[in-house]
């Protein structure tokens, strides 16, 4: 488990933009589970010791010596955890602050919303009347995946870590049922009880024993998009579990891994679909926003403690 003591805040001189560069001020910083892999080397490029961490950031152009950007533009990019930094403009994506609140571009209209849509539609292939289970259901990806499942006509059941999140899923995000994996005495039995017809789609955000329990309840020809395995990200030793391949064979299951970086060409079209559903009120979303640059480590660690509902974001004042 990452600790606050793994992080250090340093004060440096303000950077100055040279010809062809822009000076950026960070406004919203995304903290994400995958950053854990940049600390332990499983998700290259890794974070270097005593260098700034980095993630997707929405920044304001506060000074421009680059003709493609003007002062006041908002941009999104994978940037360093710094209040200010310079960029030569490469890989900066302009963001329209009139279309949606800026923070939305880190969540429902950003990587997590896109992941929910593409992993579910491409691999989960939801059909009307089917039953879908989502783990990590109250998080950034899970809240959107479940709602898309409902739009597609599925019964949707979530797995979360608190009773408050169960209530949130049912009242705000349209989930039909949900279970608390921390208090359910037997997750496999709880899924069987809530899904007596069996599970057709398992949207997996967490891996580990929770996934073993859901996979034991799959129907023939079930589909399992594996978006993430957060329950393993802090593992020091390799975990073992039940042998699942016999179930894969005898139930004709499809299990497919997914990485959003593989689908960049589809981002504009899928973002437009998600924005349209938001506007029509067909989907909604939550953001947990902590304020202050010094909250970055706590926000990141909070992902592994479940302190977020929806997308975890830090606003830089
Ligand atoms: N493949 C891709 O391209 C891609 C893109 C985006 C995200 N992801 C993955 O998708 C998953 C969700 O990401 P996100 O950004 O939406 O994060 P998130 O779900 O908003 O936040 C993480 C949540 O995971 C739950 N959690 C933490 N530790 C857990 C454990 N040991 N067992 C079960 N649940 C645990 C917590 O909720 P509870 O209170 O319910 O425990 C926490 O709120 C992650 O695995 C992430 O790596 C993958």
Short mmCIF file of C-alpha atoms and ligand atoms in Angstrom, two decimals:
data_model
loop_
_atom_site.label_atom_id
_atom_site.label_comp_id
_atom_site.label_asym_id
_atom_site.label_seq_id
_atom_site.Cartn_x
_atom_site.Cartn_y
_atom_site.Cartn_z
CA UNK A 1 0.00 0.00 0.00
CA UNK A 2 1.47 3.39 -0.92
CA UNK A 3 2.03 5.71 2.05
CA UNK A 4 1.95 9.50 2.40
CA UNK A 5 5.62 9.23 3.40
CA UNK A 6 6.44 7.95 -0.12
CA UNK A 7 5.72 11.47 -1.39
CA UNK A 8 7.55 14.75 -0.91
CA UNK A 9 6.53 18.25 -1.96
CA UNK A 10 9.33 20.47 -3.22
CA UNK A 11 9.42 24.19 -3.96
CA UNK A 12 11.24 25.30 -7.09
CA UNK A 13 11.66 28.52 -9.06
CA UNK A 14 8.82 29.29 -11.49
CA UNK A 15 9.63 27.93 -14.95
CA UNK A 16 9.82 30.47 -17.82
CA UNK A 17 8.48 29.73 -21.30
CA UNK A 18 10.96 30.12 -24.16
CA UNK A 19 10.12 30.80 -27.84
CA UNK A 20 7.72 28.10 -29.10
CA UNK A 21 6.64 27.14 -25.59
CA UNK A 22 3.65 27.74 -23.33
CA UNK A 23 3.55 28.15 -19.55
CA UNK A 24 0.86 25.89 -18.08
CA UNK A 25 -0.89 26.19 -14.73
CA UNK A 26 -2.39 22.91 -13.49
CA UNK A 27 -6.12 23.18 -12.76
CA UNK A 28 -7.42 19.60 -12.32
CA UNK A 29 -5.20 16.54 -11.80
CA UNK A 30 -6.43 12.99 -12.35
CA UNK A 31 -5.29 10.33 -9.89
CA UNK A 32 -5.69 6.81 -11.23
CA UNK A 33 -5.10 3.23 -10.06
CA UNK A 34 -2.68 2.55 -12.95
CA UNK A 35 -0.21 5.04 -11.47
CA UNK A 36 0.55 2.38 -8.84
CA UNK A 37 2.21 0.37 -11.60
CA UNK A 38 4.45 3.33 -12.35
CA UNK A 39 5.74 3.10 -8.77
CA UNK A 40 6.53 -0.63 -8.85
CA UNK A 41 7.59 -0.98 -12.48
CA UNK A 42 4.65 -2.91 -13.92
CA UNK A 43 3.31 0.04 -15.99
CA UNK A 44 6.19 1.64 -17.93
CA UNK A 45 7.40 4.33 -18.21
CA UNK A 46 7.99 4.20 -14.45
CA UNK A 47 8.21 7.13 -12.04
CA UNK A 48 11.82 7.98 -11.22
CA UNK A 49 12.74 8.44 -7.58
CA UNK A 50 12.92 12.14 -6.58
CA UNK A 51 11.29 13.25 -9.85
CA UNK A 52 7.70 14.49 -10.14
CA UNK A 53 4.93 11.95 -10.59
CA UNK A 54 2.70 12.52 -13.63
CA UNK A 55 -0.83 11.84 -14.82
CA UNK A 56 -3.58 13.28 -17.00
CA UNK A 57 -3.96 16.99 -16.12
CA UNK A 58 -6.24 19.80 -17.28
CA UNK A 59 -4.13 22.97 -17.39
CA UNK A 60 -4.61 26.62 -18.30
CA UNK A 61 -2.24 28.35 -20.70
CA UNK A 62 -1.09 31.35 -18.67
CA UNK A 63 1.63 32.53 -21.06
CA UNK A 64 2.07 31.62 -24.72
CA UNK A 65 5.06 31.87 -27.03
CA UNK A 66 3.57 29.24 -29.30
CA UNK A 67 1.23 30.36 -32.10
CA UNK A 68 -1.03 27.31 -31.73
CA UNK A 69 -2.13 28.37 -28.21
CA UNK A 70 -3.30 31.60 -26.64
CA UNK A 71 -3.41 32.76 -23.04
CA UNK A 72 -6.61 31.45 -21.42
CA UNK A 73 -6.79 28.22 -23.48
CA UNK A 74 -7.41 25.03 -21.51
CA UNK A 75 -5.53 21.90 -22.49
CA UNK A 76 -5.38 18.27 -21.42
CA UNK A 77 -2.26 16.10 -21.46
CA UNK A 78 -0.16 13.63 -19.51
CA UNK A 79 1.79 16.18 -17.44
CA UNK A 80 3.95 16.35 -14.32
CA UNK A 81 2.47 16.88 -10.87
CA UNK A 82 3.62 20.51 -10.77
CA UNK A 83 1.63 23.69 -10.22
CA UNK A 84 3.38 25.27 -13.21
CA UNK A 85 5.33 23.74 -16.09
CA UNK A 86 6.37 24.63 -19.62
CA UNK A 87 5.50 22.66 -22.73
CA UNK A 88 6.44 22.95 -26.39
CA UNK A 89 2.79 22.16 -27.20
CA UNK A 90 3.43 18.58 -28.31
CA UNK A 91 0.59 16.29 -27.18
CA UNK A 92 -1.44 19.14 -25.68
CA UNK A 93 -5.11 18.67 -26.53
CA UNK A 94 -7.32 21.76 -26.44
CA UNK A 95 -10.40 21.45 -24.20
CA UNK A 96 -13.63 23.36 -24.77
CA UNK A 97 -14.69 24.68 -21.35
CA UNK A 98 -18.09 25.76 -22.78
CA UNK A 99 -19.20 22.21 -23.72
CA UNK A 100 -18.76 20.67 -20.27
CA UNK A 101 -17.14 21.48 -16.92
CA UNK A 102 -13.36 21.06 -17.25
CA UNK A 103 -13.14 18.25 -14.67
CA UNK A 104 -15.49 16.09 -16.77
CA UNK A 105 -12.67 15.62 -19.29
CA UNK A 106 -10.80 13.56 -16.69
CA UNK A 107 -13.79 11.33 -15.93
CA UNK A 108 -17.04 10.78 -17.77
CA UNK A 109 -15.71 12.47 -20.95
CA UNK A 110 -12.14 11.29 -20.38
CA UNK A 111 -10.24 8.03 -20.06
CA UNK A 112 -12.57 6.40 -17.53
CA UNK A 113 -15.80 7.11 -19.45
CA UNK A 114 -14.16 5.99 -22.69
CA UNK A 115 -12.89 2.80 -21.04
CA UNK A 116 -16.33 1.96 -19.68
CA UNK A 117 -17.95 2.40 -23.08
CA UNK A 118 -15.39 0.68 -25.29
CA UNK A 119 -14.63 -2.28 -22.98
CA UNK A 120 -18.34 -2.95 -22.42
CA UNK A 121 -19.51 -2.53 -26.00
CA UNK A 122 -16.58 -4.26 -27.74
CA UNK A 123 -15.95 -7.14 -25.34
CA UNK A 124 -19.07 -7.32 -23.15
CA UNK A 125 -21.40 -7.04 -26.19
CA UNK A 126 -24.46 -6.36 -24.02
CA UNK A 127 -27.86 -7.56 -25.20
CA UNK A 128 -31.32 -6.67 -23.93
CA UNK A 129 -32.45 -8.91 -21.09
CA UNK A 130 -28.96 -10.10 -20.14
CA UNK A 131 -27.47 -9.91 -16.64
CA UNK A 132 -24.29 -7.93 -16.08
CA UNK A 133 -22.14 -7.72 -12.94
CA UNK A 134 -19.70 -4.83 -12.43
CA UNK A 135 -16.94 -4.83 -9.79
CA UNK A 136 -15.51 -1.52 -8.58
CA UNK A 137 -19.04 -0.42 -9.43
CA UNK A 138 -19.11 2.95 -7.61
CA UNK A 139 -15.84 4.16 -9.11
CA UNK A 140 -15.15 6.25 -12.19
CA UNK A 141 -15.32 3.40 -14.72
CA UNK A 142 -17.90 1.33 -12.83
CA UNK A 143 -20.55 4.03 -12.49
CA UNK A 144 -20.49 4.66 -16.24
CA UNK A 145 -20.23 0.99 -17.28
CA UNK A 146 -23.31 0.10 -15.22
CA UNK A 147 -25.39 2.90 -16.71
CA UNK A 148 -24.42 1.93 -20.26
CA UNK A 149 -25.45 -1.63 -19.38
CA UNK A 150 -28.87 -0.26 -18.36
CA UNK A 151 -29.16 1.73 -21.60
CA UNK A 152 -28.49 -1.53 -23.46
CA UNK A 153 -31.35 -3.19 -21.57
CA UNK A 154 -29.41 -5.35 -19.11
CA UNK A 155 -30.09 -6.14 -15.48
CA UNK A 156 -27.05 -4.65 -13.70
CA UNK A 157 -25.59 -5.75 -10.35
CA UNK A 158 -22.68 -3.94 -8.68
CA UNK A 159 -19.98 -4.99 -6.22
CA UNK A 160 -18.70 -2.26 -3.87
CA UNK A 161 -16.95 -1.77 -0.53
CA UNK A 162 -19.55 0.15 1.54
CA UNK A 163 -23.30 0.14 2.15
CA UNK A 164 -23.37 3.88 1.26
CA UNK A 165 -22.06 2.95 -2.18
CA UNK A 166 -24.80 0.30 -2.52
CA UNK A 167 -27.38 3.01 -1.89
CA UNK A 168 -25.66 5.37 -4.32
CA UNK A 169 -25.63 2.75 -7.09
CA UNK A 170 -29.34 2.05 -6.70
CA UNK A 171 -30.57 5.64 -6.26
CA UNK A 172 -28.27 7.63 -8.55
CA UNK A 173 -26.79 5.21 -11.07
CA UNK A 174 -29.77 2.95 -11.83
CA UNK A 175 -28.18 -0.32 -10.68
CA UNK A 176 -30.76 -3.02 -9.97
CA UNK A 177 -28.86 -4.65 -7.11
CA UNK A 178 -25.51 -4.39 -5.36
CA UNK A 179 -23.45 -6.21 -2.74
CA UNK A 180 -20.81 -5.11 -0.26
CA UNK A 181 -17.79 -7.37 -0.77
CA UNK A 182 -16.37 -6.38 2.61
CA UNK A 183 -19.39 -7.62 4.59
CA UNK A 184 -20.93 -10.34 2.38
CA UNK A 185 -20.05 -13.65 4.07
CA UNK A 186 -19.86 -15.47 0.71
CA UNK A 187 -19.60 -13.33 -2.46
CA UNK A 188 -20.21 -16.31 -4.78
CA UNK A 189 -23.44 -17.15 -2.92
CA UNK A 190 -24.49 -13.47 -2.82
CA UNK A 191 -24.10 -13.18 -6.61
CA UNK A 192 -26.01 -16.45 -7.11
CA UNK A 193 -28.84 -15.11 -4.96
CA UNK A 194 -29.05 -11.76 -6.78
CA UNK A 195 -28.57 -13.34 -10.22
CA UNK A 196 -30.53 -16.62 -10.12
CA UNK A 197 -30.60 -16.53 -13.95
CA UNK A 198 -26.75 -16.47 -14.03
CA UNK A 199 -24.30 -13.80 -15.23
CA UNK A 200 -23.86 -13.06 -18.94
CA UNK A 201 -21.35 -10.18 -18.69
CA UNK A 202 -18.82 -9.55 -15.94
CA UNK A 203 -17.19 -6.11 -16.24
CA UNK A 204 -14.09 -6.59 -14.11
CA UNK A 205 -12.33 -3.64 -12.47
CA UNK A 206 -10.81 -5.42 -9.48
CA UNK A 207 -9.66 -9.01 -10.18
CA UNK A 208 -8.70 -11.30 -7.28
CA UNK A 209 -11.14 -13.31 -5.20
CA UNK A 210 -14.09 -11.09 -6.12
CA UNK A 211 -13.62 -12.06 -9.77
CA UNK A 212 -13.24 -15.75 -8.89
CA UNK A 213 -16.63 -15.53 -7.16
CA UNK A 214 -18.37 -13.86 -10.11
CA UNK A 215 -16.82 -16.12 -12.75
CA UNK A 216 -18.18 -19.15 -10.87
CA UNK A 217 -21.67 -17.76 -11.65
CA UNK A 218 -21.21 -17.16 -15.39
CA UNK A 219 -23.67 -18.46 -17.97
CA UNK A 220 -22.66 -20.29 -21.13
CA UNK A 221 -21.09 -17.92 -23.68
CA UNK A 222 -20.53 -15.26 -21.01
CA UNK A 223 -18.20 -12.34 -21.78
CA UNK A 224 -15.67 -10.83 -19.36
CA UNK A 225 -14.02 -7.51 -20.26
CA UNK A 226 -11.08 -7.18 -17.85
CA UNK A 227 -10.58 -3.44 -17.47
CA UNK A 228 -8.42 -3.59 -14.34
CA UNK A 229 -7.38 -5.66 -11.33
CA UNK A 230 -6.94 -3.06 -8.60
CA UNK A 231 -7.07 -5.70 -5.86
CA UNK A 232 -3.67 -6.92 -7.12
CA UNK A 233 -1.89 -3.59 -7.64
CA UNK A 234 -0.25 -3.57 -4.19
CA UNK A 235 0.67 -7.26 -4.22
CA UNK A 236 4.25 -8.07 -3.33
CA UNK A 237 3.90 -11.79 -3.95
CA UNK A 238 2.17 -13.45 -6.89
CA UNK A 239 -1.34 -14.54 -5.90
CA UNK A 240 -2.84 -17.88 -6.76
CA UNK A 241 -6.50 -18.85 -6.86
CA UNK A 242 -8.88 -21.47 -8.18
CA UNK A 243 -8.15 -22.90 -11.64
CA UNK A 244 -10.66 -21.07 -13.85
CA UNK A 245 -9.83 -22.61 -17.24
CA UNK A 246 -12.22 -25.57 -16.84
CA UNK A 247 -15.07 -23.05 -16.33
CA UNK A 248 -13.84 -21.11 -19.38
CA UNK A 249 -13.96 -24.31 -21.46
CA UNK A 250 -17.22 -25.82 -20.26
CA UNK A 251 -19.10 -22.51 -20.23
CA UNK A 252 -17.59 -21.25 -23.51
CA UNK A 253 -16.45 -18.01 -21.83
CA UNK A 254 -14.63 -15.13 -23.49
CA UNK A 255 -12.21 -13.28 -21.20
CA UNK A 256 -10.44 -10.36 -22.84
CA UNK A 257 -8.04 -7.77 -21.46
CA UNK A 258 -8.47 -4.15 -22.40
CA UNK A 259 -6.23 -1.06 -22.52
CA UNK A 260 -7.75 2.26 -23.49
CA UNK A 261 -4.52 3.40 -25.18
CA UNK A 262 -5.26 0.86 -27.90
CA UNK A 263 -8.37 2.74 -29.03
CA UNK A 264 -7.26 6.37 -29.47
CA UNK A 265 -8.76 6.66 -32.96
CA UNK A 266 -12.25 6.17 -31.51
CA UNK A 267 -12.03 8.81 -28.76
CA UNK A 268 -13.83 11.64 -30.64
CA UNK A 269 -16.83 9.48 -31.63
CA UNK A 270 -17.22 7.80 -28.23
CA UNK A 271 -16.77 11.10 -26.37
CA UNK A 272 -19.55 12.59 -28.53
CA UNK A 273 -21.86 9.66 -27.63
CA UNK A 274 -21.13 10.01 -23.90
CA UNK A 275 -21.64 13.81 -24.08
CA UNK A 276 -24.98 13.29 -25.86
CA UNK A 277 -26.18 10.80 -23.21
CA UNK A 278 -25.11 13.25 -20.48
CA UNK A 279 -27.03 16.08 -22.14
CA UNK A 280 -30.13 13.91 -22.62
CA UNK A 281 -29.96 12.86 -18.96
CA UNK A 282 -29.49 9.18 -19.92
CA UNK A 283 -26.31 8.96 -17.86
CA UNK A 284 -25.05 10.87 -14.85
CA UNK A 285 -21.71 10.88 -13.05
CA UNK A 286 -19.95 11.66 -9.78
CA UNK A 287 -16.64 13.35 -9.08
CA UNK A 288 -14.82 13.28 -5.75
CA UNK A 289 -12.75 16.47 -5.88
CA UNK A 290 -10.11 17.16 -3.22
CA UNK A 291 -8.76 20.72 -3.19
CA UNK A 292 -5.10 21.65 -2.98
CA UNK A 293 -1.86 20.46 -4.57
CA UNK A 294 -0.83 18.90 -1.25
CA UNK A 295 -3.87 16.55 -1.42
CA UNK A 296 -2.46 14.64 -4.43
CA UNK A 297 -0.86 11.79 -2.43
CA UNK A 298 -3.94 11.33 -0.20
CA UNK A 299 -6.25 11.33 -3.21
CA UNK A 300 -4.14 8.70 -4.95
CA UNK A 301 -3.92 6.49 -1.86
CA UNK A 302 -7.67 6.95 -1.35
CA UNK A 303 -8.31 4.94 -4.53
CA UNK A 304 -7.02 1.85 -2.73
CA UNK A 305 -9.06 2.64 0.37
CA UNK A 306 -12.27 3.33 -1.57
CA UNK A 307 -12.63 6.94 -0.38
CA UNK A 308 -13.93 8.04 -3.80
CA UNK A 309 -17.37 7.94 -5.41
CA UNK A 310 -16.98 8.26 -9.16
CA UNK A 311 -13.88 9.96 -10.51
CA UNK A 312 -11.18 10.98 -8.03
CA UNK A 313 -9.72 14.38 -8.98
CA UNK A 314 -7.55 17.01 -7.29
CA UNK A 315 -8.30 20.68 -7.93
CA UNK A 316 -5.26 22.91 -7.75
CA UNK A 317 -6.19 26.23 -6.16
N1 LIG B 1 -7.64 -0.84 -18.99
C1 LIG B 1 -7.69 0.48 -19.06
O1 LIG B 1 -7.35 1.10 -20.07
C2 LIG B 1 -8.20 1.20 -17.85
C3 LIG B 1 -8.59 2.54 -17.90
C4 LIG B 1 -9.10 3.13 -16.73
C5 LIG B 1 -9.18 2.38 -15.56
N2 LIG B 1 -8.77 1.09 -15.57
C6 LIG B 1 -8.87 0.23 -14.40
O2 LIG B 1 -10.23 0.19 -14.04
C7 LIG B 1 -10.35 0.04 -12.64
C8 LIG B 1 -11.17 1.19 -12.07
O3 LIG B 1 -10.45 2.39 -12.31
P1 LIG B 1 -11.07 3.79 -11.89
O4 LIG B 1 -10.18 4.84 -12.42
O5 LIG B 1 -12.51 3.81 -12.27
O6 LIG B 1 -10.92 3.75 -10.31
P2 LIG B 1 -12.12 3.85 -9.27
O7 LIG B 1 -12.97 2.63 -9.47
O8 LIG B 1 -12.74 5.17 -9.36
O9 LIG B 1 -11.37 3.76 -7.87
C9 LIG B 1 -10.89 2.58 -7.39
C10 LIG B 1 -11.98 1.83 -6.56
O10 LIG B 1 -11.59 0.47 -6.47
C11 LIG B 1 -12.12 -0.08 -5.29
N3 LIG B 1 -11.08 -0.91 -4.67
C12 LIG B 1 -9.89 -0.50 -4.19
N4 LIG B 1 -9.19 -1.54 -3.71
C13 LIG B 1 -9.97 -2.65 -3.90
C14 LIG B 1 -9.81 -4.04 -3.62
N5 LIG B 1 -8.69 -4.52 -3.04
N6 LIG B 1 -10.82 -4.88 -3.95
C15 LIG B 1 -11.96 -4.40 -4.53
N7 LIG B 1 -12.16 -3.11 -4.84
C16 LIG B 1 -11.17 -2.24 -4.52
C17 LIG B 1 -12.51 1.08 -4.37
O11 LIG B 1 -13.93 1.06 -4.19
P3 LIG B 1 -14.66 0.17 -3.05
O12 LIG B 1 -15.02 1.13 -1.96
O13 LIG B 1 -15.82 -0.38 -3.76
O14 LIG B 1 -13.66 -0.84 -2.58
C18 LIG B 1 -12.08 2.33 -5.12
O15 LIG B 1 -12.99 3.39 -4.97
C19 LIG B 1 -8.92 -0.03 -12.09
O16 LIG B 1 -8.55 -1.38 -11.97
C20 LIG B 1 -8.12 0.66 -13.17
O17 LIG B 1 -6.77 0.27 -13.17
C21 LIG B 1 -8.26 0.50 -16.68
#
